[in-house]
Short mmCIF file of C-alpha atoms in Angstrom, two decimals:
data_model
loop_
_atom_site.label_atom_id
_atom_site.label_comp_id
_atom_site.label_asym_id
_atom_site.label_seq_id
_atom_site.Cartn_x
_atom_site.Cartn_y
_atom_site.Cartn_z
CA UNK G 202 0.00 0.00 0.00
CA UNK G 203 1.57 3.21 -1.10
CA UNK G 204 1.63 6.13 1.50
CA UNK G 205 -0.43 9.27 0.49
CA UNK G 206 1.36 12.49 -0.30
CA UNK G 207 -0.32 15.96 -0.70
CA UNK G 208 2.66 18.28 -1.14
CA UNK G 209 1.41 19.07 -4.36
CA UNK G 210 -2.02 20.21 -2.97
CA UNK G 211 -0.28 22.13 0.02
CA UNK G 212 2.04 24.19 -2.74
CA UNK G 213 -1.09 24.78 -4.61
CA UNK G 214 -2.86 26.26 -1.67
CA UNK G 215 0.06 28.44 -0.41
CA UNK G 216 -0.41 30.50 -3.84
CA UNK G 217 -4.05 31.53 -2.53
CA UNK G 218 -3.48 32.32 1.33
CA UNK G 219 -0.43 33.72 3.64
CA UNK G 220 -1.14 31.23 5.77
CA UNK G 221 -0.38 28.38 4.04
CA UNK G 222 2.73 27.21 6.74
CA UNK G 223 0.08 27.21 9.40
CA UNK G 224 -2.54 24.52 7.22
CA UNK G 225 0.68 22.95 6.02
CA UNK G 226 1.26 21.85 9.47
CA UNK G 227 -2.41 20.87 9.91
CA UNK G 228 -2.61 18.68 6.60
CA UNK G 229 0.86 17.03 7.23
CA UNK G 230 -0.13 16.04 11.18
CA UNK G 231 -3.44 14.75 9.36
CA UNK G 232 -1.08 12.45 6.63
CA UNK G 233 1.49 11.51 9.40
CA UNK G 234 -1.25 9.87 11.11
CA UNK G 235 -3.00 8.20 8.54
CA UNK G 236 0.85 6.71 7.47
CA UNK G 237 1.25 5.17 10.60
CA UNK G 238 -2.09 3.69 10.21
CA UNK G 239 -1.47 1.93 7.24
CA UNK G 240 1.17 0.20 8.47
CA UNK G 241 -0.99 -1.78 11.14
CA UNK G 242 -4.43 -2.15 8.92
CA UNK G 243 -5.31 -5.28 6.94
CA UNK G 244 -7.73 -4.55 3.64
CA UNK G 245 -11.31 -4.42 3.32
CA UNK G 246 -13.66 -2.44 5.33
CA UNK G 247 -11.37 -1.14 8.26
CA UNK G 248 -8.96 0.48 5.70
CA UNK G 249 -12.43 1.93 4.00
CA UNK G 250 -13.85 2.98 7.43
CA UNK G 251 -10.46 4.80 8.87
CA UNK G 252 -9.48 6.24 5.22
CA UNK G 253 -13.22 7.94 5.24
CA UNK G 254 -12.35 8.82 9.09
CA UNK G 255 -8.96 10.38 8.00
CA UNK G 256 -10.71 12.80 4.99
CA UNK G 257 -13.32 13.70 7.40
CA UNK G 258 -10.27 15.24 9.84
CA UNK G 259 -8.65 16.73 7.06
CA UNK G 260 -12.26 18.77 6.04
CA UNK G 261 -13.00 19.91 9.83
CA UNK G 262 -9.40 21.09 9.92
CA UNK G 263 -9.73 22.66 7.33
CA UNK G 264 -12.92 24.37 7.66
CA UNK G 265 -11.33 25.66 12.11
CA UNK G 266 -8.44 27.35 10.04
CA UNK G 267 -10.44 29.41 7.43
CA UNK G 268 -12.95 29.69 10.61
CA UNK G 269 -10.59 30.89 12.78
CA UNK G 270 -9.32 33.21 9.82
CA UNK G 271 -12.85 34.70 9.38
CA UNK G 272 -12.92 35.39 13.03
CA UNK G 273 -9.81 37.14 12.95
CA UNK G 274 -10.80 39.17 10.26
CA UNK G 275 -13.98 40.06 11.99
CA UNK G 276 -11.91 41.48 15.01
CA UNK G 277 -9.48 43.24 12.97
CA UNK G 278 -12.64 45.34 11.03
CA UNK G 279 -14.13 46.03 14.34
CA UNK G 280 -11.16 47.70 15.68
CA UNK G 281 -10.74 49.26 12.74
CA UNK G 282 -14.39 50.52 12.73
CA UNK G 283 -13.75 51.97 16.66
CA UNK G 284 -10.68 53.26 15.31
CA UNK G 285 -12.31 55.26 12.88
CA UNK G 286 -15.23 56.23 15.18
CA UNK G 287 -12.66 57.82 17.55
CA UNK G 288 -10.88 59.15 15.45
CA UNK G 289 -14.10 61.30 13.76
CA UNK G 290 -14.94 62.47 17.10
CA UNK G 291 -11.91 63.65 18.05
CA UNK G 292 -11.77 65.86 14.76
CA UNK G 293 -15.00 67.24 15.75
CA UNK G 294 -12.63 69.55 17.92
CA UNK G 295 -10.58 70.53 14.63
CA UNK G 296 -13.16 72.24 12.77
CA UNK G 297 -14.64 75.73 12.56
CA UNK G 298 -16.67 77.76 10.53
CA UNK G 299 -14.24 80.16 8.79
CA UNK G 300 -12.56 77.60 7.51
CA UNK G 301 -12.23 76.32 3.84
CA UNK G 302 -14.30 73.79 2.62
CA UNK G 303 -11.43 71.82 1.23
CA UNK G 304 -9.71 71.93 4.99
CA UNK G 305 -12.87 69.63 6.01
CA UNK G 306 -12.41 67.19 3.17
CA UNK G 307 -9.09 66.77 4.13
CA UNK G 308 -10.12 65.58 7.49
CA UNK G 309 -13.17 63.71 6.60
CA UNK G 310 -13.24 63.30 3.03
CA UNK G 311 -15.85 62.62 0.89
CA UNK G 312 -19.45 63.27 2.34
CA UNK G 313 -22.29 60.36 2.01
CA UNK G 314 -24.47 63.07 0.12
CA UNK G 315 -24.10 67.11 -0.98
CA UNK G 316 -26.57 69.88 -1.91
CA UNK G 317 -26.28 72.63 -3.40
CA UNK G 318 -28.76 76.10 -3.81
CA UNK G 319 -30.04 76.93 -7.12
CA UNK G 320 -28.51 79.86 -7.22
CA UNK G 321 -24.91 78.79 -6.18
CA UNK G 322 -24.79 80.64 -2.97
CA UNK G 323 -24.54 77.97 -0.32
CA UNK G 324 -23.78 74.45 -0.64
CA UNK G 325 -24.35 71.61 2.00
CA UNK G 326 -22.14 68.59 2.62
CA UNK G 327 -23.58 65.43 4.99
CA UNK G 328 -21.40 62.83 6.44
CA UNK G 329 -22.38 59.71 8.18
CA UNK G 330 -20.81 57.89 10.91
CA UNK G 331 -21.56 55.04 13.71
CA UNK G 332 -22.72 57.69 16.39
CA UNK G 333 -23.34 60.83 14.53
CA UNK G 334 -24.03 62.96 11.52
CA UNK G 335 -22.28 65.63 10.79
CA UNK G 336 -23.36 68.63 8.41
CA UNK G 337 -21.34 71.19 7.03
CA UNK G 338 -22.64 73.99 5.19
CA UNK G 339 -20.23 75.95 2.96
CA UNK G 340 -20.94 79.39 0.80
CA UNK G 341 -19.66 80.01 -2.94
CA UNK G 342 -16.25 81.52 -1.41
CA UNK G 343 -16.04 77.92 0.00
CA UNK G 344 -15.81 79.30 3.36
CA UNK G 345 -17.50 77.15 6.15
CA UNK G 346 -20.25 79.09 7.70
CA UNK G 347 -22.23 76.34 10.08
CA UNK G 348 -21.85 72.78 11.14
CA UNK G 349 -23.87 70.80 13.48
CA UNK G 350 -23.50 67.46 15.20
CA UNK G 351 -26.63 64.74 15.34
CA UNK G 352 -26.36 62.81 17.75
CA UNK G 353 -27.27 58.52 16.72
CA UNK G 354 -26.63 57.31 20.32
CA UNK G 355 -27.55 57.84 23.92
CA UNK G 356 -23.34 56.99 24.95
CA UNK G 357 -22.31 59.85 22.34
CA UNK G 358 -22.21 62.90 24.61
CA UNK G 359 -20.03 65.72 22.62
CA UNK G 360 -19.21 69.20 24.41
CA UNK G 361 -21.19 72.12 22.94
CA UNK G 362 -18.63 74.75 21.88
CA UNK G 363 -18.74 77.91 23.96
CA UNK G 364 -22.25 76.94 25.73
CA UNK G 365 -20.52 74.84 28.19
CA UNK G 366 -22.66 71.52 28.32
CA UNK G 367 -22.98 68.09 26.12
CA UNK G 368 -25.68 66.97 24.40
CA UNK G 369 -27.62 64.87 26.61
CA UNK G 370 -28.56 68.04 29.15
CA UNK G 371 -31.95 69.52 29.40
CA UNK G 372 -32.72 72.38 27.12
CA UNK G 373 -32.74 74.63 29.85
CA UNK G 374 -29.33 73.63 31.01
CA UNK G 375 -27.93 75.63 28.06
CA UNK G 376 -29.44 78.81 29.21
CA UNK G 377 -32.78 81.23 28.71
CA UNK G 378 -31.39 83.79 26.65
CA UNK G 379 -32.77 82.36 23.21
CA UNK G 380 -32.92 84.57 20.10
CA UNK G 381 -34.23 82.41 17.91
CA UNK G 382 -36.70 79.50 17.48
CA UNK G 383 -38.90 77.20 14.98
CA UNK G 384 -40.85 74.08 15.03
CA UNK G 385 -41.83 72.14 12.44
CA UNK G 386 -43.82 68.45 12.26
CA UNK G 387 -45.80 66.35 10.33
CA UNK G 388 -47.19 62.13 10.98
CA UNK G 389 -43.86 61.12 10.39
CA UNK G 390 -41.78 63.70 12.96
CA UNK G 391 -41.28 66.43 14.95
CA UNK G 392 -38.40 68.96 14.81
CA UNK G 393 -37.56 71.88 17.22
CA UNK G 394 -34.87 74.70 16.97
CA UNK G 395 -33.61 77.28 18.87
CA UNK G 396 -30.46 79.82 19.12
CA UNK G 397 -28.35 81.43 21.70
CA UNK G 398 -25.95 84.70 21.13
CA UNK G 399 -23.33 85.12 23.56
CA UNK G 400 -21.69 88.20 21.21
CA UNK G 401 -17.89 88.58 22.08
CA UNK G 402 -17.65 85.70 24.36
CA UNK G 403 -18.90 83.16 21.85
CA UNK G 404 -16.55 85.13 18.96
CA UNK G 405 -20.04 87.12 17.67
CA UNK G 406 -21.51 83.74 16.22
CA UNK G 407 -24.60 81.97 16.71
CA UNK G 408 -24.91 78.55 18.88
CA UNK G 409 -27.33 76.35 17.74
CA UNK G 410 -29.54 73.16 19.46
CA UNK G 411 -32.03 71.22 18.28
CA UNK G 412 -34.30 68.01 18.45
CA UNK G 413 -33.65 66.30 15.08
CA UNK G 414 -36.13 63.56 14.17
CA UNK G 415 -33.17 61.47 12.82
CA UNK G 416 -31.44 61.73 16.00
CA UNK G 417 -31.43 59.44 19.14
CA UNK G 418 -33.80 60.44 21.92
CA UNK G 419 -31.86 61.23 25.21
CA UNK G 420 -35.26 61.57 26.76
CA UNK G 421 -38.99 60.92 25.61
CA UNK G 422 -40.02 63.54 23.47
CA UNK G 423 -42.67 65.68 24.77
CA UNK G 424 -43.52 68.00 22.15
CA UNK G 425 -45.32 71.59 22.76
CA UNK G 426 -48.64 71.54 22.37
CA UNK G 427 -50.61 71.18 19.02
CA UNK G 428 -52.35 74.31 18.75
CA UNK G 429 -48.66 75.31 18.14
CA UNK G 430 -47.27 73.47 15.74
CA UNK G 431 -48.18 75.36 12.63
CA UNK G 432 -46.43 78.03 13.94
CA UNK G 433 -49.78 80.30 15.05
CA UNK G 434 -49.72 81.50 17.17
CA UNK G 435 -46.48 81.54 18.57
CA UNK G 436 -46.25 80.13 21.62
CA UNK G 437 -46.21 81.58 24.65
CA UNK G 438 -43.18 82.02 27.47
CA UNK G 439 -44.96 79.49 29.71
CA UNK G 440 -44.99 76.53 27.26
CA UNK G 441 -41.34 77.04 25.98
CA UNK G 442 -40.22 76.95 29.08
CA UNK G 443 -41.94 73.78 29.95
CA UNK G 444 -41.10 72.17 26.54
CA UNK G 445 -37.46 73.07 27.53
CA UNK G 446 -37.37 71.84 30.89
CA UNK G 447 -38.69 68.30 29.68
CA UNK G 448 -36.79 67.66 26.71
CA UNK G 449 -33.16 67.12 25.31
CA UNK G 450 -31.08 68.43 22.27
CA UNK G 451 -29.50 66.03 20.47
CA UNK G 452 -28.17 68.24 17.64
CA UNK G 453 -25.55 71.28 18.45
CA UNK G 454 -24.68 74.07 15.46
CA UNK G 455 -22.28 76.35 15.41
CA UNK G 456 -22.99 79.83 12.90
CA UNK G 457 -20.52 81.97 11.62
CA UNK G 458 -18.94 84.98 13.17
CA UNK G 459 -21.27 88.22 12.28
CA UNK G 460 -23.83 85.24 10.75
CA UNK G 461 -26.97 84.49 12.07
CA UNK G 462 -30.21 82.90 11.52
CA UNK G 463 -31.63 85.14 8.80
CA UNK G 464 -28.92 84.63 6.73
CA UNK G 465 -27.34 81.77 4.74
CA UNK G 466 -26.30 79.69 7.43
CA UNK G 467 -29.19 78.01 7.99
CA UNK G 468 -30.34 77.62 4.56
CA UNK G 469 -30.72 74.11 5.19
CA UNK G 470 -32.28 73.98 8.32
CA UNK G 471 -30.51 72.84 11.04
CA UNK G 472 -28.72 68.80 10.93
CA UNK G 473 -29.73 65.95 8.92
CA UNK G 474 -32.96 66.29 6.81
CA UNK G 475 -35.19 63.45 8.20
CA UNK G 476 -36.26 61.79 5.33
CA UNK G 477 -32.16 62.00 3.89
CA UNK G 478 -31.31 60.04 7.03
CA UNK G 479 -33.78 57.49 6.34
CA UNK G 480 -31.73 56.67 2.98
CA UNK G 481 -28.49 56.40 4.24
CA UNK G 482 -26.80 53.65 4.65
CA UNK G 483 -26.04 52.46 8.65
CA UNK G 484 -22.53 51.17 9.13
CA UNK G 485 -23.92 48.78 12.05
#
């Protein structure tokens, strides 16, 4: 009875993986074995039953090493996915309006999706990652002039430039002095927006926050009341200050210096459009 050889199947299958030392060593322990067998079988049906026995090994081993190499693989893109999370949040602290449009690419790169005006005055860029969106809005000098943050999970708690809280807080924590608001909903959402000034300390720019429909709910939404929501009348002191004292931003913006809310900057409403976020792929 000859013995069995595979070297020719183990140089094969070193031209198709790195690895091919490590299931060398499996496929040769597998042969060894079945060698030493041979030498104390008879023919017939025990040489049938441990031959069958011997191929069976050699599958299963060979199935736990491309296993194990798809579980490897798995771990290495999940730390490569928290990698790139962290790193994206960290450059949240790298960018400001004021800056070029082209600075931002460099840092993110390319955005999931873009808009631009009709008219070529302003120009929106949207990128997506595990815990939040992030929206740039850029004018036809290609000078930055407002981002905001979305928030996509209750752990994600980024620092609100200048107004000295993270999202997560209370409306109210943030301060009365608002100078601007709007609501907006229909069946499918709800959407609130308001803006603080804090003139030379916050560098003469508007501060955004918001409750984004596409965002995660720190809290259960309790909206203001209905007779509001098509924005007559306005409502009163009373009911924005409950609304506020109930409810959590989970969207931050930050205007341009000598900008504000009648002008470009908010041309595209504040964060994510709902219905855009609903398109958009999630990386989980």
């Amino acid at each position: 009875m000859r013995k069995i050889s595979f070297n020719l199947i183990i140089i094969d299958i070193c031209f198709f993986t790195p690895h091919c030392f490590t299931l060398w060593s499996a496929i040769r322990t597998i042969v060894k074995k079945w060698n030493e067998r041979l030498k104390l079988m008879t023919p017939g049906k025990t040489l049938k039953k441990s031959f069958i026995a011997v191929v069976l090994s050699g599958v299963l081993a060979i199935s736990g090493y491309f296993g194990a190499l798809n579980t490897v693989f798995d771990l290495y893109q999940n730390i490569a996915d928290k990698f790139f999370q962290k790193q994206a949040e960290d450059n949240l602290h790298v960018i400001y309006t004021g800056a070029s449009i082209k600075y931002i690419e460099s840092i993110f790169g390319a955005p999931v999706k873009e808009e631009h005006s009709e008219d070529g005055k302003v120009n929106e860029y949207i990128y997506s990652f595990r815990k939040f969106y992030l929206q740039v809005v850029y004018d036809n000098k290609n000078t930055v002039i407002l981002y905001s943050v979305t928030s996509k999970d209750k752990d994600f708690h980024p620092e609100v430039p200048y107004l000295g809280k993270t999202l997560g807080h209370k409306f109210k924590d943030f301060g009365n002095h608002i100078n601007y608001l709007h609501f907006d909903h229909s069946s499918k959402f709800y959407q609130y927006e308001e803006g603080h000034y804090l003139g030379n300390p916050g560098n003469y720019r508007n501060f955004y926050l918001a409750y984004n429909p596409a965002g995660v709910d720190y809290v259960e939404l309790q909206s203001l009341p209905d007779f509001y929501n098509n924005d007559e009348p306005s409502p009163n002191k009373k009911d924005v200050e409950v609304f506020r004292s109930k409810n959590a931003p989970n969207t931050f913006g930050v205007g341009d210096i000598n900008g504000g809310p009648e002008g470009l900057e908010l041309s595209f409403r504040l964060g994510i459009d709902y219905y855009d976020a609903r398109d958009i792929p999630d990386k989980d």
